[in-house]
Amino acid sequence: MTNPACAGPDLPPRHPGASGLFRALGLRIEVAHADRLPADGPVVVAANHQSFLDFAVVGLPGVERGRLVRFMAKESVFRSRLGGPLMRGMHHIPVDRRSGTAAAVLAHRALRAGEVVGVYPEATIGHAFALKDREDLRLGAAHLAIATGAPLVPVAHFGLHRVLTVGGRWSLRRGRWVGVVVGEPLHPLPGESAAGLTGRLHTALAALVEDLLDRYPDAPPDPATAWWWPAHRGGGAPGGAEAHRLDLLSVAHADGTLADNVVAQAKSLTPRRTRR
C-alpha cells in the first residue's frame, strides 16, 4: 500500500472539505506575522494543539507564503471519518506512536527536500486549552530541527476548539473568531540539545498564546461559566491537577496502550469529591 505521505512534491494546496467547513461556519480567521515563516528552504513548524481541526488553520501562514505544511499526526486520525479524508487528501505524515521510525524518516526526507513539516509537541489536545507545561512537551520537533538545520518556527492559535475538541465538545455556531500568530524562527545553536531548544520553543509559544488571549475579541463576560476559556484566566476549563489527570488519560489512549502505571497515576489525581 502506498503511504499518502510519500506522494510527490506537488501537494494539493488545500482540501475542499476544510475550506468548505470554514466557509459554512463563517469563521473569522485572523493570521498575524505570516511573513515570519521563511519563504523557502526547510522549516519545522511547531504549534499548540487545541482542536481536531488545528492543522487546517496552522497551515494558513504557509498558504499566505506560497508554501504547504506537511503535518505529522497520529496514524488513527488518517482512518477517522471526519479527519481522515482531509489528512489523506493533503498528504500529511501518519505517526505510529508505538514506533515512529517510519514517520521520522519521512519527515527528514521532506525537510531535506526543502519542505515545511508541522509538529505538535504537546502530542495530544490539552484539556486546559492553554499550553502544556515545558516538561510535557515532546522533543521531536527540536530533534528534527537540529538534525536537518531547519529553523523551528512557533505557531500559536486559539478559538478553533470552540468548534470541535476533546470531550465530545462541538458547535456549529457561526462567526467564531480564530486567531493564528507566527513567532520568530528559532535557529538551533551550536551544541544545543533537543531539551534546550524545546525550552526556548515553550517560552515562545507560551508568549504567543497569551498574546492571542489578550486580544481575543469574544472573551466571555462571565469567564467561570465558559468551558473553553483557560482556568488561569478565570475560565471554566479544567486546570491544575484535574487538567493534568485528563491529559494523562488522553496520552494513554492515544498511544493505544492505557499502560497500568499511567492509569494508576491519573486515578491518583482524581478529586475525591465530584464538583457540581
Short mmCIF file of C-alpha atoms in Angstrom, two decimals:
data_model
loop_
_atom_site.label_atom_id
_atom_site.label_comp_id
_atom_site.label_asym_id
_atom_site.label_seq_id
_atom_site.Cartn_x
_atom_site.Cartn_y
_atom_site.Cartn_z
CA MET A 1 0.00 0.00 0.00
CA THR A 2 1.31 3.42 -0.90
CA ASN A 3 1.76 5.73 2.06
CA PRO A 4 -0.01 9.04 1.28
CA ALA A 5 2.86 10.87 2.90
CA CYS A 6 5.17 9.56 0.19
CA ALA A 7 3.39 11.47 -2.54
CA GLY A 8 5.39 13.71 -4.80
CA PRO A 9 6.28 17.34 -4.08
CA ASP A 10 3.21 18.76 -5.82
CA LEU A 11 0.91 18.59 -2.80
CA PRO A 12 -2.62 19.98 -3.10
CA PRO A 13 -2.81 23.47 -1.56
CA ARG A 14 -5.90 22.64 0.47
CA HIS A 15 -8.67 20.12 0.80
CA PRO A 16 -12.16 21.30 -0.23
CA GLY A 17 -13.60 19.79 2.94
CA ALA A 18 -11.60 22.12 5.19
CA SER A 19 -12.24 25.34 3.29
CA GLY A 20 -15.89 24.41 2.79
CA LEU A 21 -16.36 23.77 6.51
CA PHE A 22 -14.80 27.08 7.46
CA ARG A 23 -16.96 28.95 4.96
CA ALA A 24 -20.09 27.21 6.23
CA LEU A 25 -19.24 28.17 9.80
CA GLY A 26 -18.37 31.74 8.84
CA LEU A 27 -15.20 31.60 10.92
CA ARG A 28 -13.41 34.93 11.36
CA ILE A 29 -9.85 33.76 10.93
CA GLU A 30 -7.06 36.26 11.54
CA VAL A 31 -3.45 35.36 10.71
CA ALA A 32 -0.68 37.56 12.10
CA HIS A 33 3.00 37.73 11.14
CA ALA A 34 2.85 35.12 8.37
CA ASP A 35 5.96 36.82 6.96
CA ARG A 36 7.98 35.27 9.79
CA LEU A 37 7.66 31.90 8.08
CA PRO A 38 10.69 31.56 5.76
CA ALA A 39 9.71 31.80 2.10
CA ASP A 40 11.91 28.88 1.09
CA GLY A 41 14.06 26.09 2.47
CA PRO A 42 13.29 23.50 5.14
CA VAL A 43 11.19 24.62 8.11
CA VAL A 44 9.84 22.83 11.17
CA VAL A 45 6.58 24.41 12.34
CA ALA A 46 5.68 23.66 15.96
CA ALA A 47 2.14 24.51 17.08
CA ASN A 48 -0.06 24.20 20.15
CA HIS A 49 -2.84 21.61 19.98
CA GLN A 50 -6.44 22.55 20.85
CA SER A 51 -8.77 21.10 18.22
CA PHE A 52 -9.07 18.12 15.91
CA LEU A 53 -9.05 20.65 13.04
CA ASP A 54 -5.89 22.51 14.09
CA PHE A 55 -3.90 21.58 11.03
CA ALA A 56 -6.28 23.47 8.75
CA VAL A 57 -5.55 26.84 10.41
CA VAL A 58 -1.93 26.24 11.43
CA GLY A 59 -1.19 25.74 7.74
CA LEU A 60 -2.67 29.12 6.74
CA PRO A 61 0.56 31.14 7.24
CA GLY A 62 2.17 28.74 4.79
CA VAL A 63 -0.60 29.35 2.27
CA GLU A 64 0.00 33.10 2.57
CA ARG A 65 3.69 32.47 1.91
CA GLY A 66 3.02 30.17 -1.02
CA ARG A 67 4.10 27.12 0.97
CA LEU A 68 2.40 23.93 2.11
CA VAL A 69 2.83 22.38 5.55
CA ARG A 70 3.08 18.62 5.81
CA PHE A 71 1.86 17.72 9.31
CA MET A 72 2.83 14.76 11.45
CA ALA A 73 -0.24 13.29 13.18
CA LYS A 74 -1.18 10.06 14.89
CA GLU A 75 -1.98 7.31 12.44
CA SER A 76 -5.53 6.79 13.72
CA VAL A 77 -6.51 10.28 12.53
CA PHE A 78 -5.94 9.11 8.96
CA ARG A 79 -8.60 6.43 9.48
CA SER A 80 -11.19 8.67 11.16
CA ARG A 81 -14.41 9.54 9.36
CA LEU A 82 -14.04 13.31 9.73
CA GLY A 83 -10.31 14.00 9.73
CA GLY A 84 -9.17 11.05 7.62
CA PRO A 85 -10.17 12.35 4.18
CA LEU A 86 -8.61 15.74 4.98
CA MET A 87 -5.33 14.29 6.23
CA ARG A 88 -5.01 11.82 3.38
CA GLY A 89 -6.05 14.40 0.80
CA MET A 90 -3.34 16.80 1.93
CA HIS A 91 -0.67 14.07 2.13
CA HIS A 92 0.33 14.55 5.75
CA ILE A 93 2.58 12.13 7.66
CA PRO A 94 0.96 9.38 9.76
CA VAL A 95 2.74 8.59 13.03
CA ASP A 96 2.55 5.19 14.71
CA ARG A 97 3.26 6.16 18.32
CA ARG A 98 4.43 2.66 19.18
CA SER A 99 7.23 3.05 16.65
CA GLY A 100 7.69 6.42 14.99
CA THR A 101 10.71 5.43 12.93
CA ALA A 102 8.91 5.42 9.57
CA ALA A 103 7.36 8.83 10.25
CA ALA A 104 10.73 10.26 11.30
CA VAL A 105 12.30 9.03 8.06
CA LEU A 106 9.53 10.67 6.02
CA ALA A 107 9.84 13.92 7.96
CA HIS A 108 13.62 14.03 7.46
CA ARG A 109 13.16 13.30 3.76
CA ALA A 110 10.62 16.13 3.40
CA LEU A 111 12.87 18.62 5.21
CA ARG A 112 15.91 17.69 3.15
CA ALA A 113 13.77 18.31 0.07
CA GLY A 114 13.14 21.85 1.34
CA GLU A 115 9.58 21.32 2.58
CA VAL A 116 7.75 22.56 5.69
CA VAL A 117 6.93 19.92 8.30
CA GLY A 118 4.40 20.62 11.06
CA VAL A 119 4.65 19.05 14.51
CA TYR A 120 2.53 19.20 17.67
CA PRO A 121 4.96 18.98 20.61
CA GLU A 122 2.03 18.61 23.05
CA ALA A 123 1.18 15.32 21.23
CA THR A 124 -2.45 15.39 22.38
CA ILE A 125 -5.03 18.13 22.91
CA GLY A 126 -4.69 19.65 26.36
CA HIS A 127 -7.89 19.84 28.38
CA ALA A 128 -6.82 23.17 29.91
CA PHE A 129 -6.86 24.88 26.47
CA ALA A 130 -3.60 26.51 27.47
CA LEU A 131 -0.09 25.46 26.52
CA LYS A 132 1.06 22.40 28.47
CA ASP A 133 3.99 22.66 30.87
CA ARG A 134 7.51 22.53 29.46
CA GLU A 135 8.16 19.02 30.79
CA ASP A 136 5.08 17.72 28.97
CA LEU A 137 6.31 18.74 25.50
CA ARG A 138 7.77 16.06 23.23
CA LEU A 139 11.25 16.66 21.84
CA GLY A 140 10.57 15.53 18.27
CA ALA A 141 10.28 18.98 16.69
CA ALA A 142 13.60 20.04 18.20
CA HIS A 143 15.29 16.82 17.11
CA LEU A 144 14.12 17.40 13.52
CA ALA A 145 15.41 20.98 13.52
CA ILE A 146 18.79 20.02 14.99
CA ALA A 147 19.25 17.04 12.66
CA THR A 148 18.45 18.98 9.49
CA GLY A 149 19.50 22.52 10.41
CA ALA A 150 15.98 23.75 9.70
CA PRO A 151 14.65 26.72 11.69
CA LEU A 152 11.98 25.90 14.26
CA VAL A 153 9.02 28.25 13.82
CA PRO A 154 6.43 28.50 16.63
CA VAL A 155 2.82 28.96 15.53
CA ALA A 156 0.08 29.54 18.10
CA HIS A 157 -3.68 29.65 17.62
CA PHE A 158 -6.79 29.99 19.76
CA GLY A 159 -10.52 29.65 19.15
CA LEU A 160 -10.93 26.61 16.91
CA HIS A 161 -11.51 24.35 19.92
CA ARG A 162 -14.91 26.02 20.27
CA VAL A 163 -15.85 24.23 17.02
CA LEU A 164 -14.51 20.72 17.73
CA THR A 165 -12.31 19.39 20.52
CA VAL A 166 -11.88 16.72 23.19
CA GLY A 167 -14.65 15.54 25.48
CA GLY A 168 -17.21 15.37 22.69
CA ARG A 169 -17.40 19.15 22.55
CA TRP A 170 -18.51 20.62 19.22
CA SER A 171 -20.57 23.51 17.92
CA LEU A 172 -21.82 24.62 14.51
CA ARG A 173 -22.46 28.16 15.69
CA ARG A 174 -21.34 30.63 13.04
CA GLY A 175 -18.94 33.55 13.26
CA ARG A 176 -16.43 32.40 15.85
CA TRP A 177 -13.07 34.19 15.88
CA VAL A 178 -9.92 32.12 15.40
CA GLY A 179 -6.55 33.77 15.86
CA VAL A 180 -3.29 32.45 14.42
CA VAL A 181 0.09 34.06 15.09
CA VAL A 182 3.57 33.13 13.87
CA GLY A 183 6.61 33.62 16.09
CA GLU A 184 10.19 34.44 15.16
CA PRO A 185 12.16 31.45 13.81
CA LEU A 186 14.31 29.66 16.39
CA HIS A 187 17.64 28.51 14.98
CA PRO A 188 19.40 25.61 16.70
CA LEU A 189 22.53 26.85 18.46
CA PRO A 190 25.88 25.02 18.12
CA GLY A 191 25.84 22.09 20.52
CA GLU A 192 22.30 22.84 21.71
CA SER A 193 20.35 19.85 23.00
CA ALA A 194 16.81 18.98 21.96
CA ALA A 195 15.70 19.71 25.52
CA GLY A 196 17.29 23.15 25.40
CA LEU A 197 15.70 24.04 22.08
CA THR A 198 12.34 22.73 23.29
CA GLY A 199 12.65 25.01 26.31
CA ARG A 200 13.08 28.02 24.03
CA LEU A 201 10.15 26.81 21.93
CA HIS A 202 7.93 26.57 25.00
CA THR A 203 8.80 30.12 26.05
CA ALA A 204 7.98 31.43 22.57
CA LEU A 205 4.72 29.50 22.19
CA ALA A 206 3.53 30.48 25.67
CA ALA A 207 4.04 34.17 24.88
CA LEU A 208 2.16 33.84 21.58
CA VAL A 209 -0.79 32.06 23.22
CA GLU A 210 -1.03 34.74 25.90
CA ASP A 211 -0.98 37.43 23.21
CA LEU A 212 -3.94 35.76 21.49
CA LEU A 213 -5.83 35.59 24.79
CA ASP A 214 -5.11 39.27 25.48
CA ARG A 215 -6.72 40.36 22.24
CA TYR A 216 -9.42 37.71 21.88
CA PRO A 217 -12.47 39.73 20.76
CA ASP A 218 -15.07 37.29 22.08
CA ALA A 219 -13.77 36.87 25.64
CA PRO A 220 -16.61 35.62 27.86
CA PRO A 221 -18.35 38.18 30.09
CA ASP A 222 -18.53 35.55 32.84
CA PRO A 223 -15.32 33.53 32.33
CA ALA A 224 -16.05 30.94 35.03
CA THR A 225 -19.05 29.65 33.06
CA ALA A 226 -17.12 29.30 29.77
CA TRP A 227 -15.80 25.73 29.42
CA TRP A 228 -13.45 26.84 26.63
CA TRP A 229 -11.72 29.72 28.46
CA PRO A 230 -8.47 28.75 30.29
CA ALA A 231 -8.56 28.40 34.07
CA HIS A 232 -5.50 30.63 34.57
CA ARG A 233 -7.60 33.41 33.04
CA GLY A 234 -10.52 32.66 35.35
CA GLY A 235 -12.27 30.40 32.83
CA GLY A 236 -14.24 27.22 33.28
CA ALA A 237 -11.76 24.90 31.54
CA PRO A 238 -10.10 22.28 33.77
CA GLY A 239 -6.90 23.49 35.36
CA GLY A 240 -4.09 22.24 37.55
CA ALA A 241 -4.27 18.64 38.73
CA GLU A 242 -7.61 17.94 37.03
CA ALA A 243 -6.35 19.03 33.61
CA HIS A 244 -3.17 17.02 34.15
CA ARG A 245 -5.20 13.93 35.04
CA LEU A 246 -7.34 14.23 31.92
CA ASP A 247 -4.26 14.80 29.78
CA LEU A 248 -2.58 11.68 31.16
CA LEU A 249 -5.58 9.59 30.19
CA SER A 250 -5.65 11.15 26.71
CA VAL A 251 -1.98 10.35 26.16
CA ALA A 252 -2.50 6.75 27.26
CA HIS A 253 -5.49 6.32 24.95
CA ALA A 254 -3.66 7.98 22.05
CA ASP A 255 -0.70 5.67 22.50
CA GLY A 256 -3.16 2.78 22.30
CA THR A 257 -1.87 1.10 25.41
CA LEU A 258 -3.53 2.52 28.57
CA ALA A 259 -0.42 1.44 30.48
CA ASP A 260 -1.16 0.41 34.05
CA ASN A 261 1.23 2.93 35.57
CA VAL A 262 -0.24 5.82 33.58
CA VAL A 263 -3.80 4.91 34.52
CA ALA A 264 -2.81 4.50 38.16
CA GLN A 265 -1.15 7.90 38.13
CA ALA A 266 -4.20 9.50 36.56
CA LYS A 267 -6.55 7.86 39.06
CA SER A 268 -4.42 9.05 41.95
CA LEU A 269 -5.10 12.61 40.82
CA THR A 270 -8.87 12.15 40.66
CA PRO A 271 -10.61 14.56 43.06
CA ARG A 272 -12.32 12.80 45.96
CA ARG A 273 -15.43 14.92 45.56
CA THR A 274 -17.27 15.44 42.31
CA ARG A 275 -17.54 19.13 41.51
CA ARG A 276 -21.07 20.21 40.64
#
